[in-house]
Steps between C-alpha positions, in 0.01 A plus 500: 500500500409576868697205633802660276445857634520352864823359445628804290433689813664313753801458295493846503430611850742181629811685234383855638594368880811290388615867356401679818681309699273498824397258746149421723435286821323160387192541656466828210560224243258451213504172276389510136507173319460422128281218469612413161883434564517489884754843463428597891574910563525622906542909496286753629412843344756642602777264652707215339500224815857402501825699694722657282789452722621194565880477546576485802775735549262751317246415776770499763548895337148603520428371844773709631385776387183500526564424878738801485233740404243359743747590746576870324083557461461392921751763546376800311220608788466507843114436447428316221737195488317253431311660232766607295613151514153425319558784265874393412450122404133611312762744339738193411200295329401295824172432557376550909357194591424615861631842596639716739287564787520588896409194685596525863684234708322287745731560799702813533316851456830698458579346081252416218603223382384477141325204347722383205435623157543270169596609173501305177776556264427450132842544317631163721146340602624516873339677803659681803366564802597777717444494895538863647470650876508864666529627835241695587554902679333613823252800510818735482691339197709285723539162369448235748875308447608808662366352841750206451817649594668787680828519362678442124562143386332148475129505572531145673579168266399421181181653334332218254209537204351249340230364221300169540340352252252280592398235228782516283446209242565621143741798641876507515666731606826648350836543642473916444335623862590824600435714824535859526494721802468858540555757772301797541618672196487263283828385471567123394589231704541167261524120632495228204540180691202401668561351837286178396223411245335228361171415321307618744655872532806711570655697763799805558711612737680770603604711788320819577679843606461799615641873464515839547431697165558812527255601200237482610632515874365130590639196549440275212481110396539269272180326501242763507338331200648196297319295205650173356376336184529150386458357139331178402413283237161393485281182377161393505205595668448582897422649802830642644516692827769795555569677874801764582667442877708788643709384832617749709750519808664753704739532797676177587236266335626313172360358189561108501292312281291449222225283366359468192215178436197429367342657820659861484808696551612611815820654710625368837674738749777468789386562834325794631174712355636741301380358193180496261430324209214633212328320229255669237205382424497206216443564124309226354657464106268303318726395163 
């Protein structure tokens, strides 16, 4: 009678997440076997295990929107970015794997240069990563691009960000990569080709500017602050190792090169020192 109830009550729970129509990381996974017919059950409490959607145009849909209203949440503060990015995709059913946070870069004091964040998205059983940057203001509000340029136009060449991921076995990542940059407003500034990518990370491009806005009577730019995200399929276990790189030129120095290995991610530059590169701190993901 107790071996009955057991299975009466798995059937039940197992039905009662089928009807909910939820989804849980494996690691959350519970297995109940019934010793008597070998009938194996794999739910949690609370979450059924497997995606609910799985056609690819579907995903394709989701994806894009999702990325969409990362981009709309980045936008809706001047101060809390990254946090309402959090708040948006917990808002959407996404569990934060690691989240939002200020890590500084390890060369240039004028941007933070954020460590990447990773999100894990029930509904398709996909992650995304997002890779974010911000330019920092001097002690009287001034940010410090402003130092880069003394009339409207071109800041220099080519401005690059990118995402390594160091260790990638069991992680593939998906054709969907967006970049988004915004000037001091908040204004959008979209690039969806990445300039190169491969297992091992990916990388933008795209030409900074400057203006004079009249409201609020400063020049602005179009790469105050920018955040890119990046979604991947996942398998298996690991140790996986993420890092954001900001490149930045100005005057005549250009943007040239890229590399993205096993051993990092890193920008190349024309002649002359008007150039930094940044890169944030790693993230260790354990998966």
């Amino acid at each position: 009678m107790l071996k009955r109830r057991m299975l009466i009550m798995c059937i039940i729970s197992t039905m009662l997440a089928l009807s909910i129509g939820i989804s849980a990381k494996a690691d959350e996974v519970q297995t109940f076997i019934n010793k008597e017919n070998g009938v194996k059950f794999e739910f949690t409490s609370e979450h059924f295990v497997k995606p609910w959607i799985t056609d690819e145009n579907q995903i394709k849909e989701r994806t894009s929107d999702i990325s969409k209203g990362i981009f709309d949440a980045y936008a809706k503060s001047k101060t809390n970015n990254l946090e309402n990015i959090d708040k948006y995709l917990k808002s959407q059913g996404f569990d934060i794997i690691n989240p939002a946070g200020i890590i500084e870069d390890s060369v240039s004091d004028e941007v933070n240069i954020y460590e990447p964040s990773v999100y894990y998205d029930p509904a398709t059983g996909l992650y995304v990563l997002n890779a974010s940057f911000k330019w920092k203001r001097d002690s009287g509000g001034i940010p410090y691009w402003r130092y880069d340029f003394n009339a409207p136009g071109s800041v220099g060449g080519l401005d690059g960000i990118g995402l390594w991921i160091g260790n990638p076995a069991g992680i593939t990542l998906r054709s969907n990569m967006y970049l988004v940059t915004y000037d001091y407003n908040l204004s959008q500034y979209k690039t969806s080709t990445p300039w190169n990518w491969n297992q091992y990370g990916v990388a933008f491009k795209s030409q900074d500017k400057c203006w004079y806005d009249n409201v609020p009577g400063l020049y602005n730019y179009n790469w105050d602050s920018g955040t890119l995200v990046v979604w991947i399929s996942v398998s298996g276990t690991g140790s996986t190792y993420l890092k954001t790189t900001l490149g930045h030129d100005w005057n005549t120095t250009q943007l040239q090169s890229v590399s993205i290995s096993s051993s990092g991610l890193s920008f190349s530059f024309g002649t002359g020192n008007n150039y930094w590169q940044g890169t944030s701190l790693p993230y260790t993901w354990s998966r």
